[in-house]
Amino acid sequence: MPISKETSETFIREKMLKEGLSEAFVSDFLQKVDLVRKGENGIVTWSEVGDLDPKTDEIHFSEIQKSYAPNPISLSKLVVIKLNGGLGTSMGLEKAKSLIPIKDGKSFLAVIAAQVEYIRSLCKIEIPLLLMDSYNTQKDSQQELKQIGFKQNLTSSFLQHKVPRLTTEDLTPVTLSNPMEEWCPPGHGDIYFTLVETGILDELLSKGYEIAFLSNGDNLGATVDPHIVSYLLEEGIDFAMEMTPKTLADKKGGAIYKKTVNGKFIKYELLETAQVPKENEHEFGGLGKFRTFSTNNLWINLRSLKKRFSEKDFSLSLIVNPKQVEGKDVIQLETAMGSAVGNFPKFKGIIIPRDRFAPVKKTEDYLVRRSDAYVLNEDYSLTMAPLRKEKGLGEVLVTLDDSYYKKLGPFDSLFKAYPSLIFCEELIVTGEVEFDQFVEIVGKVKIENRSGQKQKLSSLNKSRFENETVVL
């Protein structure tokens, strides 16, 4: 016998309230569940996906730097917010991803703190750093900030919500052998609701903060640029997304588009991979329709955000994410931070160089950032090495055998020494290969271990590989 809507909602409400989640948040989640019950699946209507106009919807970073001077008064209105709720489970981690070392012995979080301290010392203003943590990351991250001596007057952390995973069959909370797996993050779009509900938004506004710079904690290219702050305030921009030209390495990046119905512009929207119809995935992942993708470095006017919430006129696109946990089919209801663009008509896409986008989602990314292909600059931004850029080389394309390198533990045991990738175009490793000595990888190199047993790279008696396939 199918479970009624009322019974499903009762189960969800009881479970969420028992965890201490607020009535307002529970009601918001139940509205999303009801959308799914009515057939909402988060998939867009492809004919409504219209192109941005480069002349009116976008501005180049170089133009902002040329036309809008840094201003201490503007900078005093800025707050930096980093998404720090991720455990890096895709890399096999069980602690905050931001705590693993990334460069010069520093963790992601230590580098972020150094970035903020650098801009503070430069402008003699205490720009606050706020972390949106999860229950799994808050304690360890706060310990790390304390250990490195990072201080500020404002709180440096607030907790994102969690929501129950629901059974696909009847939209009731799933019951699992591991109770922690019954919950999931509601997506980084939760940041807006959390800022409002915790009172942090009102506190920031009362202290004179007007602009928030939001970005992922694993993207160390996302540093404060004073020119952008001046631009946003002088031009009265409500919401800006940093966007960068697509490459072959960017098949999954979300994109801003104009929702257009019968030729009429409705609003700006963010399109994520999970929202693309199956038959249009090739078009979304290609380099044709979408010239750029969204980096999730975004800037938002806090007064405009407060106004939309006060008018009860703030909404985010729903992402319905199907998963299988402990053999059970479940859905996760999520929202993306960038989809807030739909609430603000005064939007601009800022076309940025690749330097402001250096995320770490997989061990392949981690290898590239840890290698000499990337450097930590004076301002503690992590960017591609100047020598690599001088040679006109783009992103390093790395493919590591998932059977041996997907998780960080085995990855670390196999990379005793990081190779030089500064002149590498592409590196493919198949089989279990231990990088037990320093080597240079130049051009396109493929290393294959066909032996069925772990092999050391040193057995090849070579320290340089260039445009070749080697077999162990």
GROMACS .gro file of C-alpha atoms in nm:
model
  472
    1MET     CA    1   0.000   0.000   0.000
    2PRO     CA    2   0.152   0.336  -0.102
    3ILE     CA    3   0.239   0.581   0.172
    4SER     CA    4   0.034   0.902   0.168
    5LYS     CA    5   0.181   1.250   0.133
    6GLU     CA    6   0.078   1.328   0.491
    7THR     CA    7   0.253   1.019   0.631
    8SER     CA    8   0.568   1.088   0.430
    9GLU     CA    9   0.579   1.448   0.553
   10THR     CA   10   0.523   1.336   0.913
   11PHE     CA   11   0.817   1.095   0.896
   12ILE     CA   12   1.042   1.363   0.745
   13ARG     CA   13   0.935   1.632   0.991
   14GLU     CA   14   0.985   1.409   1.296
   15LYS     CA   15   1.330   1.296   1.181
   16MET     CA   16   1.451   1.650   1.108
   17LEU     CA   17   1.310   1.811   1.422
   18LYS     CA   18   1.465   1.533   1.633
   19GLU     CA   19   1.805   1.641   1.493
   20GLY     CA   20   1.745   1.997   1.610
   21LEU     CA   21   1.673   2.144   1.267
   22SER     CA   22   1.444   2.447   1.275
   23GLU     CA   23   1.077   2.447   1.181
   24ALA     CA   24   1.148   2.704   0.907
   25PHE     CA   25   1.418   2.487   0.752
   26VAL     CA   26   1.202   2.173   0.774
   27SER     CA   27   0.915   2.355   0.601
   28ASP     CA   28   1.147   2.469   0.322
   29PHE     CA   29   1.268   2.111   0.272
   30LEU     CA   30   0.912   1.975   0.265
   31GLN     CA   31   0.830   2.222  -0.013
   32LYS     CA   32   1.114   2.072  -0.218
   33VAL     CA   33   0.988   1.719  -0.147
   34ASP     CA   34   0.642   1.822  -0.265
   35LEU     CA   35   0.790   1.950  -0.592
   36VAL     CA   36   0.945   1.607  -0.649
   37ARG     CA   37   0.615   1.439  -0.563
   38LYS     CA   38   0.449   1.651  -0.833
   39GLY     CA   39   0.701   1.536  -1.091
   40GLU     CA   40   0.984   1.788  -1.059
   41ASN     CA   41   1.313   1.620  -1.146
   42GLY     CA   42   1.537   1.923  -1.181
   43ILE     CA   43   1.590   1.863  -1.554
   44VAL     CA   44   1.568   2.181  -1.763
   45THR     CA   45   1.372   2.231  -2.084
   46TRP     CA   46   1.657   2.258  -2.335
   47SER     CA   47   1.469   2.494  -2.570
   48GLU     CA   48   1.460   2.748  -2.285
   49VAL     CA   49   1.840   2.753  -2.244
   50GLY     CA   50   1.943   3.080  -2.409
   51ASP     CA   51   2.291   3.226  -2.459
   52LEU     CA   52   2.443   3.512  -2.261
   53ASP     CA   53   2.518   3.831  -2.450
   54PRO     CA   54   2.892   3.905  -2.417
   55LYS     CA   55   2.826   4.280  -2.452
   56THR     CA   56   2.556   4.322  -2.188
   57ASP     CA   57   2.583   4.020  -1.958
   58GLU     CA   58   2.961   3.990  -1.925
   59ILE     CA   59   3.266   4.198  -1.842
   60HIS     CA   60   3.631   4.096  -1.864
   61PHE     CA   61   3.842   4.090  -1.549
   62SER     CA   62   4.109   4.296  -1.729
   63GLU     CA   63   3.855   4.573  -1.795
   64ILE     CA   64   3.758   4.582  -1.426
   65GLN     CA   65   4.124   4.604  -1.325
   66LYS     CA   66   4.182   4.885  -1.571
   67SER     CA   67   3.872   5.090  -1.492
   68TYR     CA   68   3.801   5.042  -1.120
   69ALA     CA   69   4.067   5.140  -0.869
   70PRO     CA   70   4.106   4.963  -0.532
   71ASN     CA   71   3.941   5.160  -0.255
   72PRO     CA   72   3.998   5.106   0.120
   73ILE     CA   73   3.642   5.218   0.197
   74SER     CA   74   3.503   4.959  -0.044
   75LEU     CA   75   3.730   4.687   0.096
   76SER     CA   76   3.611   4.763   0.449
   77LYS     CA   77   3.268   4.643   0.332
   78LEU     CA   78   3.394   4.299   0.221
   79VAL     CA   79   3.363   3.960   0.389
   80VAL     CA   80   3.520   3.638   0.255
   81ILE     CA   81   3.319   3.315   0.287
   82LYS     CA   82   3.462   2.973   0.203
   83LEU     CA   83   3.270   2.648   0.161
   84ASN     CA   84   3.442   2.413   0.403
   85GLY     CA   85   3.190   2.135   0.458
   86GLY     CA   86   3.345   1.875   0.229
   87LEU     CA   87   3.508   1.560   0.364
   88GLY     CA   88   3.669   1.472   0.033
   89THR     CA   89   3.495   1.133   0.039
   90SER     CA   90   3.553   1.091  -0.335
   91MET     CA   91   3.925   1.088  -0.250
   92GLY     CA   92   3.874   0.844   0.038
   93LEU     CA   93   3.907   1.104   0.315
   94GLU     CA   94   3.731   1.100   0.650
   95LYS     CA   95   3.823   1.452   0.759
   96ALA     CA   96   3.791   1.799   0.610
   97LYS     CA   97   3.954   1.808   0.269
   98SER     CA   98   4.084   2.154   0.357
   99LEU     CA   99   4.317   2.001   0.618
  100ILE     CA  100   4.533   1.796   0.380
  101PRO     CA  101   4.868   1.948   0.275
  102ILE     CA  102   4.868   2.118  -0.063
  103LYS     CA  103   5.181   2.334  -0.098
  104ASP     CA  104   5.496   2.412   0.099
  105GLY     CA  105   5.370   2.197   0.388
  106LYS     CA  106   5.059   2.412   0.426
  107SER     CA  107   4.704   2.277   0.426
  108PHE     CA  108   4.432   2.428   0.207
  109LEU     CA  109   4.295   2.604   0.514
  110ALA     CA  110   4.635   2.740   0.617
  111VAL     CA  111   4.679   2.882   0.266
  112ILE     CA  112   4.330   3.039   0.275
  113ALA     CA  113   4.409   3.200   0.611
  114ALA     CA  114   4.740   3.329   0.471
  115GLN     CA  115   4.556   3.475   0.169
  116VAL     CA  116   4.323   3.670   0.397
  117GLU     CA  117   4.606   3.783   0.625
  118TYR     CA  118   4.799   3.903   0.320
  119ILE     CA  119   4.517   4.126   0.193
  120ARG     CA  120   4.458   4.248   0.550
  121SER     CA  121   4.821   4.358   0.583
  122LEU     CA  122   4.810   4.521   0.241
  123CYS     CA  123   4.503   4.737   0.307
  124LYS     CA  124   4.531   4.760   0.688
  125ILE     CA  125   4.170   4.639   0.725
  126GLU     CA  126   4.046   4.329   0.908
  127ILE     CA  127   3.859   4.157   0.626
  128PRO     CA  128   3.672   3.872   0.798
  129LEU     CA  129   3.698   3.507   0.691
  130LEU     CA  130   3.394   3.288   0.751
  131LEU     CA  131   3.386   2.915   0.691
  132MET     CA  132   3.062   2.735   0.614
  133ASP     CA  133   3.140   2.407   0.791
  134SER     CA  134   2.957   2.079   0.824
  135TYR     CA  135   2.922   1.881   1.147
  136ASN     CA  136   3.217   1.674   1.025
  137THR     CA  137   3.457   1.962   0.955
  138GLN     CA  138   3.395   2.237   1.209
  139LYS     CA  139   3.592   2.112   1.509
  140ASP     CA  140   3.909   2.010   1.321
  141SER     CA  141   3.907   2.325   1.108
  142GLN     CA  142   3.876   2.553   1.410
  143GLN     CA  143   4.166   2.369   1.573
  144GLU     CA  144   4.374   2.427   1.260
  145LEU     CA  145   4.300   2.802   1.257
  146LYS     CA  146   4.390   2.823   1.626
  147GLN     CA  147   4.712   2.631   1.569
  148ILE     CA  148   4.828   2.867   1.292
  149GLY     CA  149   4.735   3.172   1.501
  150PHE     CA  150   4.455   3.307   1.282
  151LYS     CA  151   4.242   3.563   1.469
  152GLN     CA  152   3.951   3.798   1.405
  153ASN     CA  153   3.671   3.971   1.594
  154LEU     CA  154   3.384   3.805   1.408
  155THR     CA  155   3.303   3.435   1.435
  156SER     CA  156   3.501   3.235   1.180
  157SER     CA  157   3.256   2.946   1.136
  158PHE     CA  158   2.890   2.864   1.090
  159LEU     CA  159   2.727   2.526   1.031
  160GLN     CA  160   2.553   2.421   0.713
  161HIS     CA  161   2.234   2.220   0.748
  162LYS     CA  162   2.185   1.853   0.673
  163VAL     CA  163   1.882   1.686   0.516
  164PRO     CA  164   1.756   1.326   0.511
  165ARG     CA  165   1.814   1.103   0.211
  166LEU     CA  166   1.478   0.986   0.081
  167THR     CA  167   1.377   0.653  -0.065
  168THR     CA  168   1.303   0.682  -0.436
  169GLU     CA  169   0.991   0.469  -0.395
  170ASP     CA  170   0.786   0.669  -0.146
  171LEU     CA  171   0.990   0.979  -0.048
  172THR     CA  172   1.030   0.875   0.314
  173PRO     CA  173   1.359   0.902   0.507
  174VAL     CA  174   1.579   0.602   0.433
  175THR     CA  175   1.684   0.369   0.717
  176LEU     CA  176   2.042   0.238   0.693
  177SER     CA  177   2.279   0.032   0.907
  178ASN     CA  178   2.501   0.343   0.938
  179PRO     CA  179   2.275   0.624   1.072
  180MET     CA  180   2.522   0.892   0.950
  181GLU     CA  181   2.462   0.776   0.592
  182GLU     CA  182   2.092   0.855   0.630
  183TRP     CA  183   2.182   1.224   0.599
  184CYS     CA  184   2.344   1.432   0.327
  185PRO     CA  185   2.440   1.796   0.273
  186PRO     CA  186   2.167   2.002   0.102
  187GLY     CA  187   2.415   2.144  -0.151
  188HIS     CA  188   2.607   2.469  -0.117
  189GLY     CA  189   2.293   2.668  -0.200
  190ASP     CA  190   2.215   2.615   0.169
  191ILE     CA  191   2.458   2.897   0.245
  192TYR     CA  192   2.196   3.170   0.197
  193PHE     CA  193   1.933   3.013   0.421
  194THR     CA  194   2.199   2.947   0.685
  195LEU     CA  195   2.333   3.304   0.679
  196VAL     CA  196   1.981   3.433   0.736
  197GLU     CA  197   1.869   3.178   0.996
  198THR     CA  198   2.182   3.203   1.212
  199GLY     CA  199   2.153   3.581   1.222
  200ILE     CA  200   2.496   3.618   1.062
  201LEU     CA  201   2.355   3.812   0.765
  202ASP     CA  202   2.201   4.071   0.996
  203GLU     CA  203   2.521   4.087   1.203
  204LEU     CA  204   2.732   4.148   0.893
  205LEU     CA  205   2.499   4.421   0.767
  206SER     CA  206   2.489   4.589   1.111
  207LYS     CA  207   2.870   4.604   1.106
  208GLY     CA  208   2.876   4.768   0.762
  209TYR     CA  209   2.962   4.468   0.544
  210GLU     CA  210   2.788   4.482   0.206
  211ILE     CA  211   2.973   4.248  -0.030
  212ALA     CA  212   3.048   3.879   0.025
  213PHE     CA  213   3.301   3.687  -0.183
  214LEU     CA  214   3.203   3.318  -0.181
  215SER     CA  215   3.413   3.034  -0.319
  216ASN     CA  216   3.502   2.667  -0.269
  217GLY     CA  217   3.759   2.587  -0.003
  218ASP     CA  218   3.951   2.366  -0.247
  219ASN     CA  219   4.004   2.646  -0.502
  220LEU     CA  220   4.316   2.832  -0.395
  221GLY     CA  221   4.311   3.054  -0.703
  222ALA     CA  222   4.008   3.237  -0.561
  223THR     CA  223   4.167   3.531  -0.381
  224VAL     CA  224   4.025   3.875  -0.299
  225ASP     CA  225   4.060   4.122  -0.585
  226PRO     CA  226   4.003   4.482  -0.463
  227HIS     CA  227   3.917   4.601  -0.817
  228ILE     CA  228   3.614   4.370  -0.829
  229VAL     CA  229   3.487   4.502  -0.495
  230SER     CA  230   3.507   4.860  -0.625
  231TYR     CA  231   3.333   4.761  -0.947
  232LEU     CA  232   3.042   4.590  -0.772
  233LEU     CA  233   2.975   4.880  -0.537
  234GLU     CA  234   3.017   5.155  -0.798
  235GLU     CA  235   2.793   4.983  -1.052
  236GLY     CA  236   2.533   4.852  -0.807
  237ILE     CA  237   2.573   4.488  -0.911
  238ASP     CA  238   2.365   4.246  -0.702
  239PHE     CA  239   2.532   3.922  -0.809
  240ALA     CA  240   2.843   3.839  -1.010
  241MET     CA  241   2.981   3.500  -1.110
  242GLU     CA  242   3.340   3.452  -1.218
  243MET     CA  243   3.344   3.251  -1.541
  244THR     CA  244   3.638   3.119  -1.738
  245PRO     CA  245   3.671   2.987  -2.096
  246LYS     CA  246   3.602   2.613  -2.129
  247THR     CA  247   3.870   2.363  -2.219
  248LEU     CA  248   3.857   1.990  -2.287
  249ALA     CA  249   3.919   1.938  -1.914
  250ASP     CA  250   3.594   2.114  -1.821
  251LYS     CA  251   3.316   1.879  -1.928
  252LYS     CA  252   3.123   1.904  -1.601
  253GLY     CA  253   3.141   2.274  -1.511
  254GLY     CA  254   2.808   2.451  -1.456
  255ALA     CA  255   2.713   2.744  -1.678
  256ILE     CA  256   2.501   3.058  -1.648
  257TYR     CA  257   2.232   3.094  -1.914
  258LYS     CA  258   1.932   3.310  -1.997
  259LYS     CA  259   1.605   3.131  -1.939
  260THR     CA  260   1.401   3.225  -2.243
  261VAL     CA  261   1.039   3.122  -2.310
  262ASN     CA  262   0.886   3.192  -2.652
  263GLY     CA  263   1.171   3.428  -2.727
  264LYS     CA  264   1.115   3.630  -2.406
  265PHE     CA  265   1.389   3.658  -2.142
  266ILE     CA  266   1.260   3.536  -1.804
  267LYS     CA  267   1.568   3.536  -1.578
  268TYR     CA  268   1.928   3.423  -1.545
  269GLU     CA  269   1.979   3.064  -1.432
  270LEU     CA  270   2.263   2.827  -1.344
  271LEU     CA  271   2.276   2.499  -1.533
  272GLU     CA  272   2.448   2.210  -1.356
  273THR     CA  273   2.537   1.873  -1.510
  274ALA     CA  274   2.262   1.693  -1.315
  275GLN     CA  275   1.999   1.923  -1.472
  276VAL     CA  276   2.091   1.853  -1.835
  277PRO     CA  277   1.863   1.620  -2.038
  278LYS     CA  278   2.047   1.299  -2.136
  279GLU     CA  279   2.016   1.374  -2.507
  280ASN     CA  280   2.187   1.713  -2.461
  281GLU     CA  281   2.479   1.605  -2.242
  282HIS     CA  282   2.721   1.603  -2.536
  283GLU     CA  283   2.624   1.961  -2.618
  284PHE     CA  284   2.662   2.070  -2.255
  285GLY     CA  285   3.003   1.903  -2.217
  286GLY     CA  286   3.138   2.027  -2.551
  287LEU     CA  287   3.301   2.355  -2.641
  288GLY     CA  288   3.026   2.481  -2.871
  289LYS     CA  289   2.715   2.617  -2.700
  290PHE     CA  290   2.882   2.723  -2.375
  291ARG     CA  291   3.197   2.928  -2.424
  292THR     CA  292   3.258   2.958  -2.050
  293PHE     CA  293   3.173   2.775  -1.729
  294SER     CA  294   3.104   2.898  -1.378
  295THR     CA  295   3.391   2.869  -1.131
  296ASN     CA  296   3.169   2.899  -0.822
  297ASN     CA  297   3.366   3.211  -0.729
  298LEU     CA  298   3.077   3.447  -0.675
  299TRP     CA  299   3.016   3.791  -0.535
  300ILE     CA  300   2.687   3.893  -0.378
  301ASN     CA  301   2.547   4.216  -0.241
  302LEU     CA  302   2.430   4.136   0.112
  303ARG     CA  303   2.172   4.417   0.116
  304SER     CA  304   2.014   4.278  -0.199
  305LEU     CA  305   2.012   3.930  -0.045
  306LYS     CA  306   1.844   4.061   0.271
  307LYS     CA  307   1.583   4.243   0.061
  308ARG     CA  308   1.487   3.929  -0.133
  309PHE     CA  309   1.453   3.724   0.185
  310SER     CA  310   1.251   4.001   0.354
  311GLU     CA  311   1.012   3.997   0.058
  312LYS     CA  312   0.994   3.615   0.083
  313ASP     CA  313   1.099   3.614  -0.280
  314PHE     CA  314   1.415   3.403  -0.280
  315SER     CA  315   1.435   3.065  -0.452
  316LEU     CA  316   1.697   2.826  -0.586
  317SER     CA  317   1.673   2.568  -0.864
  318LEU     CA  318   1.620   2.217  -0.730
  319ILE     CA  319   1.870   1.943  -0.810
  320VAL     CA  320   1.739   1.588  -0.769
  321ASN     CA  321   2.043   1.366  -0.725
  322PRO     CA  322   1.977   0.990  -0.745
  323LYS     CA  323   2.215   0.770  -0.545
  324GLN     CA  324   2.248   0.414  -0.424
  325VAL     CA  325   2.343   0.370  -0.059
  326GLU     CA  326   2.376   0.025   0.100
  327GLY     CA  327   2.202  -0.116  -0.207
  328LYS     CA  328   1.899   0.112  -0.166
  329ASP     CA  329   1.783   0.363  -0.428
  330VAL     CA  330   1.763   0.708  -0.272
  331ILE     CA  331   1.745   1.068  -0.381
  332GLN     CA  332   1.927   1.367  -0.241
  333LEU     CA  333   1.757   1.706  -0.277
  334GLU     CA  334   2.019   1.974  -0.332
  335THR     CA  335   2.058   2.333  -0.444
  336ALA     CA  336   2.362   2.507  -0.592
  337MET     CA  337   2.500   2.835  -0.459
  338GLY     CA  338   2.525   2.980  -0.809
  339SER     CA  339   2.156   2.928  -0.883
  340ALA     CA  340   2.086   3.232  -0.665
  341VAL     CA  341   2.160   3.428  -0.983
  342GLY     CA  342   1.792   3.380  -1.076
  343ASN     CA  343   1.691   3.614  -0.794
  344PHE     CA  344   1.890   3.915  -0.912
  345PRO     CA  345   1.835   4.110  -1.235
  346LYS     CA  346   2.154   4.316  -1.179
  347PHE     CA  347   2.389   4.031  -1.274
  348LYS     CA  348   2.729   4.028  -1.443
  349GLY     CA  349   2.945   3.739  -1.553
  350ILE     CA  350   3.311   3.826  -1.493
  351ILE     CA  351   3.534   3.657  -1.751
  352ILE     CA  352   3.847   3.564  -1.559
  353PRO     CA  353   4.180   3.406  -1.652
  354ARG     CA  354   4.231   3.044  -1.553
  355ASP     CA  355   4.456   3.154  -1.267
  356ARG     CA  356   4.155   3.219  -1.046
  357PHE     CA  357   4.034   2.860  -1.082
  358ALA     CA  358   4.249   2.578  -0.944
  359PRO     CA  359   4.018   2.332  -0.766
  360VAL     CA  360   4.102   1.986  -0.632
  361LYS     CA  361   3.817   1.740  -0.685
  362LYS     CA  362   4.019   1.425  -0.760
  363THR     CA  363   4.365   1.288  -0.691
  364GLU     CA  364   4.459   1.385  -1.049
  365ASP     CA  365   4.395   1.750  -0.958
  366TYR     CA  366   4.587   1.702  -0.635
  367LEU     CA  367   4.892   1.570  -0.821
  368VAL     CA  368   4.891   1.864  -1.061
  369ARG     CA  369   4.860   2.127  -0.785
  370ARG     CA  370   5.130   1.962  -0.572
  371SER     CA  371   5.371   1.943  -0.864
  372ASP     CA  372   5.588   2.221  -1.004
  373ALA     CA  373   5.318   2.296  -1.264
  374TYR     CA  374   5.162   2.516  -0.993
  375VAL     CA  375   5.324   2.769  -0.760
  376LEU     CA  376   5.223   2.950  -0.442
  377ASN     CA  377   5.263   3.324  -0.506
  378GLU     CA  378   5.347   3.612  -0.275
  379ASP     CA  379   4.975   3.669  -0.209
  380TYR     CA  380   4.935   3.293  -0.142
  381SER     CA  381   4.726   3.237  -0.453
  382LEU     CA  382   4.794   2.900  -0.615
  383THR     CA  383   4.839   2.949  -0.989
  384MET     CA  384   4.999   2.788  -1.289
  385ALA     CA  385   5.378   2.829  -1.297
  386PRO     CA  386   5.489   3.134  -1.502
  387LEU     CA  387   5.733   2.920  -1.704
  388ARG     CA  388   5.448   2.694  -1.809
  389LYS     CA  389   5.235   2.990  -1.916
  390GLU     CA  390   5.526   3.138  -2.112
  391LYS     CA  391   5.538   2.817  -2.314
  392GLY     CA  392   5.168   2.859  -2.394
  393LEU     CA  393   5.072   2.538  -2.215
  394GLY     CA  394   4.719   2.496  -2.073
  395GLU     CA  395   4.590   2.272  -1.796
  396VAL     CA  396   4.781   1.948  -1.744
  397LEU     CA  397   4.558   1.655  -1.840
  398VAL     CA  398   4.622   1.370  -1.595
  399THR     CA  399   4.451   1.029  -1.593
  400LEU     CA  400   4.543   0.790  -1.314
  401ASP     CA  401   4.420   0.432  -1.287
  402ASP     CA  402   4.122   0.446  -1.049
  403SER     CA  403   4.198   0.098  -0.920
  404TYR     CA  404   4.515   0.225  -0.751
  405TYR     CA  405   4.509   0.605  -0.729
  406LYS     CA  406   4.150   0.714  -0.664
  407LYS     CA  407   4.183   0.728  -0.285
  408LEU     CA  408   4.437   0.955  -0.122
  409GLY     CA  409   4.587   0.685   0.104
  410PRO     CA  410   4.698   0.454  -0.180
  411PHE     CA  411   4.784   0.762  -0.390
  412ASP     CA  412   5.025   0.889  -0.123
  413SER     CA  413   5.189   0.547  -0.093
  414LEU     CA  414   5.249   0.534  -0.470
  415PHE     CA  415   5.378   0.890  -0.505
  416LYS     CA  416   5.690   0.883  -0.292
  417ALA     CA  417   5.822   1.163  -0.514
  418TYR     CA  418   5.612   1.404  -0.719
  419PRO     CA  419   5.718   1.421  -1.085
  420SER     CA  420   5.798   1.747  -1.262
  421LEU     CA  421   5.490   1.836  -1.468
  422ILE     CA  422   5.583   2.192  -1.558
  423PHE     CA  423   5.618   2.101  -1.929
  424CYS     CA  424   5.371   1.812  -1.928
  425GLU     CA  425   5.068   1.824  -2.157
  426GLU     CA  426   4.919   1.488  -2.068
  427LEU     CA  427   5.008   1.205  -1.832
  428ILE     CA  428   4.826   0.869  -1.835
  429VAL     CA  429   4.914   0.598  -1.583
  430THR     CA  430   4.760   0.250  -1.605
  431GLY     CA  431   4.832  -0.027  -1.359
  432GLU     CA  432   5.005   0.010  -1.022
  433VAL     CA  433   5.317   0.222  -1.066
  434GLU     CA  434   5.518   0.353  -0.772
  435PHE     CA  435   5.680   0.690  -0.839
  436ASP     CA  436   5.975   0.616  -0.616
  437GLN     CA  437   6.211   0.875  -0.763
  438PHE     CA  438   6.192   1.223  -0.909
  439VAL     CA  439   6.134   1.225  -1.285
  440GLU     CA  440   6.050   1.486  -1.549
  441ILE     CA  441   5.738   1.434  -1.760
  442VAL     CA  442   5.744   1.638  -2.082
  443GLY     CA  443   5.475   1.657  -2.350
  444LYS     CA  444   5.238   1.358  -2.371
  445VAL     CA  445   5.348   1.052  -2.176
  446LYS     CA  446   5.177   0.721  -2.107
  447ILE     CA  447   5.310   0.481  -1.844
  448GLU     CA  448   5.165   0.128  -1.854
  449ASN     CA  449   5.218  -0.147  -1.603
  450ARG     CA  450   5.098  -0.468  -1.767
  451SER     CA  451   5.267  -0.704  -1.521
  452GLY     CA  452   4.974  -0.737  -1.281
  453GLN     CA  453   5.206  -0.650  -0.990
  454LYS     CA  454   5.327  -0.319  -0.848
  455GLN     CA  455   5.630  -0.184  -1.033
  456LYS     CA  456   5.870   0.092  -0.937
  457LEU     CA  457   5.934   0.368  -1.189
  458SER     CA  458   6.306   0.357  -1.103
  459SER     CA  459   6.327   0.013  -1.267
  460LEU     CA  460   6.324   0.193  -1.604
  461ASN     CA  461   6.653   0.366  -1.518
  462LYS     CA  462   6.529   0.693  -1.665
  463SER     CA  463   6.479   1.036  -1.512
  464ARG     CA  464   6.306   1.202  -1.809
  465PHE     CA  465   6.009   1.092  -2.019
  466GLU     CA  466   5.910   1.292  -2.325
  467ASN     CA  467   5.627   1.224  -2.572
  468GLU     CA  468   5.644   0.848  -2.528
  469THR     CA  469   5.469   0.537  -2.404
  470VAL     CA  470   5.665   0.323  -2.162
  471VAL     CA  471   5.572  -0.028  -2.050
  472LEU     CA  472   5.667  -0.186  -1.719
   0.00000   0.00000   0.00000
